[in-house]
Structures are given as structure tokens and as C-alpha cells.
PDB file of C-alpha atoms in Angstrom:
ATOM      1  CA  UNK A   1     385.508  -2.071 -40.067  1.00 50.00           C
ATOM      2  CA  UNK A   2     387.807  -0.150 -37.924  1.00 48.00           C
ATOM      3  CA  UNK A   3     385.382  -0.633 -35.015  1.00 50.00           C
ATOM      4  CA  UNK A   4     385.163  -4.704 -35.558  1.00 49.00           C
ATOM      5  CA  UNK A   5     388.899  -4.920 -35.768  1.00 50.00           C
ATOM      6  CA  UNK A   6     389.288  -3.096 -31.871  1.00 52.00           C
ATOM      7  CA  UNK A   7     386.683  -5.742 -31.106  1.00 51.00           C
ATOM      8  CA  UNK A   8     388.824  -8.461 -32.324  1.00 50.00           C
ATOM      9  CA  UNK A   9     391.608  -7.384 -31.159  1.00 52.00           C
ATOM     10  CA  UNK A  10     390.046  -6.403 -27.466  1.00 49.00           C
ATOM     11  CA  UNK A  11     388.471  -9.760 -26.884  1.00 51.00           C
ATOM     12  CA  UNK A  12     392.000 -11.390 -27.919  1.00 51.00           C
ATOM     13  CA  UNK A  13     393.772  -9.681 -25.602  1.00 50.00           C
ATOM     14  CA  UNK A  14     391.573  -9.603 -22.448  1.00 46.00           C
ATOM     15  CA  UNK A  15     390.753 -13.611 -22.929  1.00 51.00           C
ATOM     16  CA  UNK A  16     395.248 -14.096 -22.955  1.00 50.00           C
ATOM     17  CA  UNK A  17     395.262 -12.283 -20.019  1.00 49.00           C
ATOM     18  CA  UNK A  18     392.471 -13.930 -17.867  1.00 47.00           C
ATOM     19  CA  UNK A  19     393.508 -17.417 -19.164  1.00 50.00           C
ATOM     20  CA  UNK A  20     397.047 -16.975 -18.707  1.00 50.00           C
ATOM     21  CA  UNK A  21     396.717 -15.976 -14.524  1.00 47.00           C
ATOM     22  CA  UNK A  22     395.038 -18.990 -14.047  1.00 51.00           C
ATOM     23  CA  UNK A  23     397.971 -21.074 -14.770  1.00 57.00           C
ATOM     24  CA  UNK A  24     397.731 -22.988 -17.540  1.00 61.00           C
ATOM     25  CA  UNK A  25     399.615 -26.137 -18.621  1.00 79.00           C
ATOM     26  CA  UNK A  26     399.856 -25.522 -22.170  1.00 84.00           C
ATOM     27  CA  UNK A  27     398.908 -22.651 -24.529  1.00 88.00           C
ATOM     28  CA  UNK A  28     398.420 -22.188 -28.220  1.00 91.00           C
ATOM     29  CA  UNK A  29     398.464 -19.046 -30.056  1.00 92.00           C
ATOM     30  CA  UNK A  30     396.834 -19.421 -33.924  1.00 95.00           C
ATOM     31  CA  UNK A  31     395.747 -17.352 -36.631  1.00 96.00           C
ATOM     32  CA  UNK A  32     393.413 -18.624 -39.642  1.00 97.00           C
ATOM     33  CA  UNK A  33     392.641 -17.331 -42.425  1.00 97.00           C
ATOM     34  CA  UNK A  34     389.706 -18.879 -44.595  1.00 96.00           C
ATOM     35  CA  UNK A  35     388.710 -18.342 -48.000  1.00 95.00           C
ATOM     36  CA  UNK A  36     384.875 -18.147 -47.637  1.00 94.00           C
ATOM     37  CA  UNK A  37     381.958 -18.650 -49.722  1.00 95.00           C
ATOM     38  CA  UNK A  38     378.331 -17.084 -48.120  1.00 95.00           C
ATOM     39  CA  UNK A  39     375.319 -17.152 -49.491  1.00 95.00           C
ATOM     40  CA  UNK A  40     371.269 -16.567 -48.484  1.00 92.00           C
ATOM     41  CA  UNK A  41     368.673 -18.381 -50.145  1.00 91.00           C
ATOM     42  CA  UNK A  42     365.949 -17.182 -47.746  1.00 87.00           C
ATOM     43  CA  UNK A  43     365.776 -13.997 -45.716  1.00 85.00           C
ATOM     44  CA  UNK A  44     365.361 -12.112 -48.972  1.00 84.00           C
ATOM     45  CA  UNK A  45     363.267 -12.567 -52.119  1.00 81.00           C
ATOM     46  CA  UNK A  46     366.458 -13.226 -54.219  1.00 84.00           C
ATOM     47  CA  UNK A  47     369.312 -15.290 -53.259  1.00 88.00           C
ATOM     48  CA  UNK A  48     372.316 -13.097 -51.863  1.00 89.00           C
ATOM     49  CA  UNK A  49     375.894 -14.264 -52.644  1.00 93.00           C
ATOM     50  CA  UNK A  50     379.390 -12.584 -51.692  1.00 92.00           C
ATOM     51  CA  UNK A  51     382.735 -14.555 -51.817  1.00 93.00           C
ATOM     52  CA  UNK A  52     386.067 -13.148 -49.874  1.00 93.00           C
ATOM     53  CA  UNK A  53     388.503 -13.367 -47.219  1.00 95.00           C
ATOM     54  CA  UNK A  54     387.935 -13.887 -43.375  1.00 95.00           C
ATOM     55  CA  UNK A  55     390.574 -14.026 -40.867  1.00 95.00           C
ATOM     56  CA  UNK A  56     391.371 -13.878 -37.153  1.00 94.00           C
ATOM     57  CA  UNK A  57     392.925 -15.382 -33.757  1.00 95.00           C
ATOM     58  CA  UNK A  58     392.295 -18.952 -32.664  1.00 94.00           C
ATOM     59  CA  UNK A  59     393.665 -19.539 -28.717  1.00 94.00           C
ATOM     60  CA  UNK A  60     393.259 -22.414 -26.630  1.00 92.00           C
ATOM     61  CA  UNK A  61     394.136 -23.134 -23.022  1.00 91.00           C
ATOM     62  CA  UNK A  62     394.850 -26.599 -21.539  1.00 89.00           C
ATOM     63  CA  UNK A  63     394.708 -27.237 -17.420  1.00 85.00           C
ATOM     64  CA  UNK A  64     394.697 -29.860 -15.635  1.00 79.00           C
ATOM     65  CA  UNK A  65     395.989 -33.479 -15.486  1.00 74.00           C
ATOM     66  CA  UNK A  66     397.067 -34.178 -18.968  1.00 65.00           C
ATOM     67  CA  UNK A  67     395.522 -31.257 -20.320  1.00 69.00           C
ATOM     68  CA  UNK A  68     392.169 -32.696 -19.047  1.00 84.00           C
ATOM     69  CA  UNK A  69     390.393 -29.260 -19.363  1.00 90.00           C
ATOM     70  CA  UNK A  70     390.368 -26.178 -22.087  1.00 91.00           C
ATOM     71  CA  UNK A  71     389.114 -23.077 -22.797  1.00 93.00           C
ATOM     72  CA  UNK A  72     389.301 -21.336 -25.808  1.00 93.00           C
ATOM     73  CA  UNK A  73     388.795 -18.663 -28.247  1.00 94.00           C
ATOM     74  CA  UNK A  74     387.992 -18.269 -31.708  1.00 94.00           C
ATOM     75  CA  UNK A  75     386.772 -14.980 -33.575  1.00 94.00           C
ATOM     76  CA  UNK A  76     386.784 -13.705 -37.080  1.00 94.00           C
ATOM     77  CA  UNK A  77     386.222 -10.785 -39.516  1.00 93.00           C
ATOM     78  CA  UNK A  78     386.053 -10.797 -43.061  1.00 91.00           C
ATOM     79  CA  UNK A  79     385.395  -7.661 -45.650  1.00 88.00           C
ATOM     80  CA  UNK A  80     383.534  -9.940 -48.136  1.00 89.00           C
ATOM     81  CA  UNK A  81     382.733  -8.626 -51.382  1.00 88.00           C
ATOM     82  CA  UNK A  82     379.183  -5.858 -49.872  1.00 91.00           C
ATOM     83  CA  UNK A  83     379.080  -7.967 -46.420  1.00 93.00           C
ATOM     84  CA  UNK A  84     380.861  -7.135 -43.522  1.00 94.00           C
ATOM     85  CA  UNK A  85     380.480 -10.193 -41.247  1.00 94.00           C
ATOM     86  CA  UNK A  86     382.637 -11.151 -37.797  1.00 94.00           C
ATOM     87  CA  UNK A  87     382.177 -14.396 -35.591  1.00 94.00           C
ATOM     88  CA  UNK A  88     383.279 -14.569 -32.373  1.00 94.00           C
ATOM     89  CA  UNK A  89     383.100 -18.009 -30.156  1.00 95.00           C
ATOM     90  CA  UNK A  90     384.145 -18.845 -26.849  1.00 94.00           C
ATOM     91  CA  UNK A  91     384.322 -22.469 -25.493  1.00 94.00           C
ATOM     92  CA  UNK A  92     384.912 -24.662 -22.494  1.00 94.00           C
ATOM     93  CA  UNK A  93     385.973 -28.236 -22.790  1.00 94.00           C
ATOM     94  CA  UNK A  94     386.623 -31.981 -21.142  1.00 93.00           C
ATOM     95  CA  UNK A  95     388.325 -34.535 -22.878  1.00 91.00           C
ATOM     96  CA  UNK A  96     386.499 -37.684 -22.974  1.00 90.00           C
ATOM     97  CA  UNK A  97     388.954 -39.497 -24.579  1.00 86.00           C
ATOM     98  CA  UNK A  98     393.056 -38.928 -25.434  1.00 82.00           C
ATOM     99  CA  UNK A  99     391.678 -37.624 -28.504  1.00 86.00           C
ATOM    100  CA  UNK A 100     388.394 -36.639 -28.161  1.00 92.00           C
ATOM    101  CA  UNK A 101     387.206 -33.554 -26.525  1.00 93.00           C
ATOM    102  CA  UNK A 102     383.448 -32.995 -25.831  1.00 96.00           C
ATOM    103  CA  UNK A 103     382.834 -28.660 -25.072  1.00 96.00           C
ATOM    104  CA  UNK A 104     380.292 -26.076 -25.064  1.00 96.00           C
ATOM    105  CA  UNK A 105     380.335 -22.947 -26.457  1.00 95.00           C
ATOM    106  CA  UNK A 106     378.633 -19.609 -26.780  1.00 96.00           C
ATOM    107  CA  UNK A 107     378.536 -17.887 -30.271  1.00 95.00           C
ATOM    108  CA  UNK A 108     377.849 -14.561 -31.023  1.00 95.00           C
ATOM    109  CA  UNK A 109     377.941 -13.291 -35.023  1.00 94.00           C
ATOM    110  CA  UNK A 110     377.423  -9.474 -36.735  1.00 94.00           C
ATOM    111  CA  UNK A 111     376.991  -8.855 -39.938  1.00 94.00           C
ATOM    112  CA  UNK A 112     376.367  -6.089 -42.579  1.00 94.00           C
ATOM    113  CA  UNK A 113     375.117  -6.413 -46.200  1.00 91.00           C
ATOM    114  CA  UNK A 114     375.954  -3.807 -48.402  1.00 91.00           C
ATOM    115  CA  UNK A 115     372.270  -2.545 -50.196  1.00 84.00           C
ATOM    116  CA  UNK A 116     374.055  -2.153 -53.350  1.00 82.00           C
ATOM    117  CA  UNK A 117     374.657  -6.523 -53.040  1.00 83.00           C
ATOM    118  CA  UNK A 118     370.564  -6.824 -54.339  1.00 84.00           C
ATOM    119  CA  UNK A 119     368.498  -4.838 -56.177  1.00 81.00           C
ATOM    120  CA  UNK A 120     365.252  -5.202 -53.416  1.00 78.00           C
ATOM    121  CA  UNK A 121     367.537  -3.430 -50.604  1.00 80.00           C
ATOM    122  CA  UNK A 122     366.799   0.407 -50.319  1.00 80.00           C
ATOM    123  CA  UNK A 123     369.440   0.156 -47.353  1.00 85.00           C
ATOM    124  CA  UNK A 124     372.301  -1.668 -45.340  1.00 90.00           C
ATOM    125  CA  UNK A 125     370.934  -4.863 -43.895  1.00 88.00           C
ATOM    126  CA  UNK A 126     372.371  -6.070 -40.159  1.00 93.00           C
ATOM    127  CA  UNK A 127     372.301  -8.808 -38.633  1.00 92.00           C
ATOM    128  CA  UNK A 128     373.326 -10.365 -35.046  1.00 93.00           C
ATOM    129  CA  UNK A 129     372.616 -13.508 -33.360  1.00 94.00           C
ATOM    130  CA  UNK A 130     373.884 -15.086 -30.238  1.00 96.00           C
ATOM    131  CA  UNK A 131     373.866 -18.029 -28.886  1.00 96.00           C
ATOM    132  CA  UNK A 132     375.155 -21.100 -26.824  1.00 97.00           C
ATOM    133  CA  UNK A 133     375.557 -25.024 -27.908  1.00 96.00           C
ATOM    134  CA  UNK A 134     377.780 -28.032 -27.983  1.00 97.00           C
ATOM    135  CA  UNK A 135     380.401 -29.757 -29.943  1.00 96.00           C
ATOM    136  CA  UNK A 136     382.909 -32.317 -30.257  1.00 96.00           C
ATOM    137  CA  UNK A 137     386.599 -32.342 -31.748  1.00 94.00           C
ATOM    138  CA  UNK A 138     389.306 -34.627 -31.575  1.00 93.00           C
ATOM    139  CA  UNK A 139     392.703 -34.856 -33.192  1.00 92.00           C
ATOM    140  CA  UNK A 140     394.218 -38.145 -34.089  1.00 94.00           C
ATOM    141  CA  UNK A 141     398.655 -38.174 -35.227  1.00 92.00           C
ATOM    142  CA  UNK A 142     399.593 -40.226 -37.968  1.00 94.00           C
ATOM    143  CA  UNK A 143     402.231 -42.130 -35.843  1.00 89.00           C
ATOM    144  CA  UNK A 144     405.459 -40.496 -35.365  1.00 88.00           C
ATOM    145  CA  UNK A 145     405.443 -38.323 -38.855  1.00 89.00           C
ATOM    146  CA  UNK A 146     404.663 -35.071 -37.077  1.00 90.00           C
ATOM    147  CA  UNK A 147     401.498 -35.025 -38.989  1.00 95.00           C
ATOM    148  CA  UNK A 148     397.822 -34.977 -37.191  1.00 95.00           C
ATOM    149  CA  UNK A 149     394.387 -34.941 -39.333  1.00 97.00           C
ATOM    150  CA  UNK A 150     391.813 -33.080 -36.901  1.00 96.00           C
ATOM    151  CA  UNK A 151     387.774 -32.367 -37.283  1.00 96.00           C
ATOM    152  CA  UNK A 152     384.995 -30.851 -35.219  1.00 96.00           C
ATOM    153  CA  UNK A 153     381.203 -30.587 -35.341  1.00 96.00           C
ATOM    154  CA  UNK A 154     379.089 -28.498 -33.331  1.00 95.00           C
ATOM    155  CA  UNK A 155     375.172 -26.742 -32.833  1.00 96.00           C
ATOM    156  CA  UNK A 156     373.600 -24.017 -31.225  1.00 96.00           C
ATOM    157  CA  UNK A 157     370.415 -22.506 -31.271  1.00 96.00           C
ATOM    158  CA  UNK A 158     370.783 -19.048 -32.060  1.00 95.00           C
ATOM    159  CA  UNK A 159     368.685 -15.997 -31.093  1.00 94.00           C
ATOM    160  CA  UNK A 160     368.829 -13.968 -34.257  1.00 92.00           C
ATOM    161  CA  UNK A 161     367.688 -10.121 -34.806  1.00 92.00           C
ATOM    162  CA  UNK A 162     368.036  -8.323 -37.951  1.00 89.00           C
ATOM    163  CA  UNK A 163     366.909  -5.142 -40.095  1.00 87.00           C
ATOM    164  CA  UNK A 164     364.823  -7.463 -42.287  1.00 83.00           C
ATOM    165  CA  UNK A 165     361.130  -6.654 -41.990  1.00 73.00           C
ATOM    166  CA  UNK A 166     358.691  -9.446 -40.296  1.00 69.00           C
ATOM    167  CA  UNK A 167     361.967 -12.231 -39.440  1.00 70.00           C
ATOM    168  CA  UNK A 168     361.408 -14.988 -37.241  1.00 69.00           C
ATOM    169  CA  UNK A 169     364.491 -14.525 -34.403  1.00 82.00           C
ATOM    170  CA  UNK A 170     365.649 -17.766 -34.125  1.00 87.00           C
ATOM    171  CA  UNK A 171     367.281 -20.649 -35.677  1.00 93.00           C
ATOM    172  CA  UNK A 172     369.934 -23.123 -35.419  1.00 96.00           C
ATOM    173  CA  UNK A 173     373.499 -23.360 -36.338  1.00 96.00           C
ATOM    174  CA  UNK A 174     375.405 -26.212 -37.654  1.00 95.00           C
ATOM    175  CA  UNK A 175     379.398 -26.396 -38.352  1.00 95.00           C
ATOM    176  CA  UNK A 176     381.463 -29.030 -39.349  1.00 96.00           C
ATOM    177  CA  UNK A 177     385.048 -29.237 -40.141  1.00 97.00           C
ATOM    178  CA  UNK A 178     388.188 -31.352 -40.477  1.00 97.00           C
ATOM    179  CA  UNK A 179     392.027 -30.888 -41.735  1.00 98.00           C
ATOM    180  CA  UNK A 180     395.505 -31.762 -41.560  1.00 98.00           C
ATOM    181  CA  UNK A 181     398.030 -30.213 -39.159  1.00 97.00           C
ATOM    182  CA  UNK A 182     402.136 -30.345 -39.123  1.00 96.00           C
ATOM    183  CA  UNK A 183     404.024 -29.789 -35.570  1.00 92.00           C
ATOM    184  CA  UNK A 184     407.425 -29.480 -35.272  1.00 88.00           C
ATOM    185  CA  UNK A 185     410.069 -28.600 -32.493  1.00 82.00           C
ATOM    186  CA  UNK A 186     410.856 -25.120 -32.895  1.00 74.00           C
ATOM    187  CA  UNK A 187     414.970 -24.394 -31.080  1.00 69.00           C
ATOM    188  CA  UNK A 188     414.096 -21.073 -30.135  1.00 63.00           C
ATOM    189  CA  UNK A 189     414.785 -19.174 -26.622  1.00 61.00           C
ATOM    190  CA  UNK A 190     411.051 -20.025 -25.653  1.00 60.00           C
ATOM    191  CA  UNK A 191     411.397 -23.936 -23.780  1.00 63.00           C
ATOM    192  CA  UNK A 192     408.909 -26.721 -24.773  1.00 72.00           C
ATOM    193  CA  UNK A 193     407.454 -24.891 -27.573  1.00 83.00           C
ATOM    194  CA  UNK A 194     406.154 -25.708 -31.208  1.00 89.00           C
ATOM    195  CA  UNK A 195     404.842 -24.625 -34.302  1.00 92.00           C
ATOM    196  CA  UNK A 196     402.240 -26.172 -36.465  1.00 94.00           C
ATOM    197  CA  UNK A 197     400.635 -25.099 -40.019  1.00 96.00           C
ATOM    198  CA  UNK A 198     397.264 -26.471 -40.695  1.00 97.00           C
ATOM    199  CA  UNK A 199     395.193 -26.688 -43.751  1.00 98.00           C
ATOM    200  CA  UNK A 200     391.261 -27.422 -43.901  1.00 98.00           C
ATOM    201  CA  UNK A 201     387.466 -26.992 -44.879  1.00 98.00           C
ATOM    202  CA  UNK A 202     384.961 -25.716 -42.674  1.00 97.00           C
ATOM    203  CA  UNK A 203     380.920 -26.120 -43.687  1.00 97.00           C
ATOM    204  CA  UNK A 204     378.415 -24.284 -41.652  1.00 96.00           C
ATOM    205  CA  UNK A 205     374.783 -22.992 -41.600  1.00 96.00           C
ATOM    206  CA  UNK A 206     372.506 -21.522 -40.175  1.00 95.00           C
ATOM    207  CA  UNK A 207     368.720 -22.020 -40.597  1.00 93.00           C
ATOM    208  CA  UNK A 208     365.753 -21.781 -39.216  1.00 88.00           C
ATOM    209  CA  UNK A 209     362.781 -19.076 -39.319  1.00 82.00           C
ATOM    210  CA  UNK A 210     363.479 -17.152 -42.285  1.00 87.00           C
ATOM    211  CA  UNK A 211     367.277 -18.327 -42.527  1.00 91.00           C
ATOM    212  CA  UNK A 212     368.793 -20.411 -44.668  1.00 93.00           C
ATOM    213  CA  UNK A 213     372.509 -19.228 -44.522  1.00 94.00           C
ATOM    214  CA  UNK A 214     375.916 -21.288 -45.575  1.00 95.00           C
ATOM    215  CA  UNK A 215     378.698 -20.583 -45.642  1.00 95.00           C
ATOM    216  CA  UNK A 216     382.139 -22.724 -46.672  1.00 95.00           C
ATOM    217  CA  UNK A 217     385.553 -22.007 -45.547  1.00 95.00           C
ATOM    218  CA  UNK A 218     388.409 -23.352 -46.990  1.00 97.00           C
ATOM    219  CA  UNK A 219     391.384 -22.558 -44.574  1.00 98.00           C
ATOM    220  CA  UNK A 220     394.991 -22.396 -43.457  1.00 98.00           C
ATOM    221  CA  UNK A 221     396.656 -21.364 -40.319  1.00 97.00           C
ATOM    222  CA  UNK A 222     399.651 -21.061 -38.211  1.00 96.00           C
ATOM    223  CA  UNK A 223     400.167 -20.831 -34.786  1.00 94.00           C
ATOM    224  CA  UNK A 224     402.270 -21.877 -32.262  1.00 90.00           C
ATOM    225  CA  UNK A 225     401.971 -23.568 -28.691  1.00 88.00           C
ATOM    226  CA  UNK A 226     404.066 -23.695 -25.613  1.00 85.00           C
ATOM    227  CA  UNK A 227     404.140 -25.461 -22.539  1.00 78.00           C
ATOM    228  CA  UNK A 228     404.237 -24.327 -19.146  1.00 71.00           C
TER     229      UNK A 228
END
């Protein structure tokens, strides 16, 4: 645990620093924490189930005319119930439209199941997978109100490796998700800068081989952005 949480931490810090020298127009600084919901109805011979708490950094960058371009930053670790699991994505995007922002992104995920979480395990399970896909997200504000809903969807084949005797390595992953965010002008000693709060659901899985993971994440978060 201690050793994911450097990770997280590491990979937040290094990505602020590289984004921020090369000038960005606009930055946002969030942190989510989702209520998640994981099961396996394949890799084993009996379907594995944990429930818990996941949490971590999201960061975006905007450059460019209007924001035009972004890259950004999402990772995550959650202690849930005998699994260990962290997700970690990084992403570069265009906007196609004002609202609409077509990216891609590489993915890497680790995770550790617990032997005492089946019966059939006579020790911890790991897992890892990497990979890279694509995605769209937009966000659309509810006129003036200060109020935006938002939603993504995105895919990527995924090499997978794990402890599991005889597994297939690959498969694909799928995640979809969509929520409501609140912005407001924040009169602080940092200029142009805002705070929003943001509730939502998040569906994905991963299958393919001998996965058939899912996992669902209801979520809030906070962050706040600023523009240079």
C-alpha cells in the first residue's frame, strides 16, 4: 500500500511539473473519490466480489487557442475489501467541438487479490495490464446557473499478465461515465480561479481472454482550476 501511494503521489507531482513549464493556459487540480463495486465472473472458477473505497488526483492542462489542446492525468488506489487495485491514465486531447473533446490515452492498472477473498486461491493473485486507446468527453452548462452535466466514453486494448495459471494476456477495456458539476468564482488571492464539486457514475470493464471484470464507481470530487 505504502509503495502504491509514493507511486501516486510521484506520478502527480512529476506530470504538474512537466505540464506546468510548458505554459499552460488553464489548469485544474481535482481529487475523486469513488465508491466502487468490482467483481470477476471469469478468471477464476467462482465469481470474486469486493466492494470499497478508491480515490486519487485528477489534473488537466489546457494550451492553445481557446484551450484547443489538453493533457491530462488521472490515477487511483483503492484498499477494497482483500483487493488492492490502482489505475493510472494519462491522456492527450483536441477539441473537436466547444464541447466536445476527442483524446487518446494510455492506461496502465495493478492489482492484488487477497487469497483469503476465495476458497480456490492457495496465494495472493496479481494482476497488471497496460495499454493505449481512445475516447471522447464533452461538457455541456446549463445556461448561466453555474451548473454543467459532463460524460465520457473510452476503449483500449489492454495487454494483461497475471499470477493466474494458463490466462490469455489480452483483452479490451470499456468505460463510460457522466455527472453533474458546480463552478463558482472563488475571491481568493489566486486571480481567475474557481472551484467546482462534481458528483457521478462511472461503468467500466474489462474483458476479453479469460476476463470478464466490472467494475462501477459512484463518485464525487472537488477540485479547483485557474487560469494563466
Amino acid at each position: 500500500m505504502k509503495k502504491t501511494m509514493m507511486m501516486l503521489s510521484a506520478t502527480a507531482i512529476i506530470f504538474s511539473v512537466v505540464a506546468t513549464t510548458t505554459r499552460a493556459d488553464s489548469a485544474a487540480y481535482g481529487f475523486r473519490l469513488s465508491f466502487m463495486d468490482w467483481e470477476e465472473k471469469s478468471l477464476f472458477d467462482e465469481r470474486a466480489q469486493e466492494d470499497g473505497v478508491q480515490f486519487g488526483p485528477t489534473i488537466r492542462y489546457d494550451f492553445g487557442n481557446r484551450d484547443q489542446f489538453v493533457v491530462g492525468l488521472d490515477a487511483a488506489y483503492g484498499s477494497i475489501g482483500k483487493l488492492d487495485r490502482a489505475d493510472f491514465e494519462l491522456l492527450v486531447g483536441f477539441n473537436i467541438a466547444p464541447s466536445f473533446r476527442l483524446f487518446a490515452n494510455l492506461r496502465y492498472l495493478w492489482q492484488d487479490l487477497d487469497q483469503g477473498a476465495l476458497d480456490e486461491l492457495e496465494r495472493d493473485i496479481k494482476t497488471t495490464g497496460i495499454g493505449a486507446g481512445i475516447g471522447l468527453e464533452g461538457s455541456v452548462p446549463l445556461g448561466y446557473s453555474g451548473f454543467f452535466v459532463f460524460g465520457s466514453t473510452r476503449v483500449a486494448p489492454m495487454r494483461m499478465k497475471t499470477d493466474v495459471d494458463d490466462s490469455d494476456g489480452t483483452a479490451v477495456l470499456w468505460a463510460y461515465e457522466g455527472g453533474l458539476a458546480y463552478s463558482m468564482i472563488m475571491d481568493t488571492i489566486v486571480a481567475d480561479s474557481t472551484v467546482f464539486f462534481a458528483i457521478g457514475y462511472r461503468h467500466q470493464q474489462l474483458k476479453g481472454g479469460d476476463f470478464d471484470e466490472k467494475t462501477t464507481m459512484p463518485f464525487v470530487e472537488i477540485g479547483f482550476r485557474q487560469e494563466f
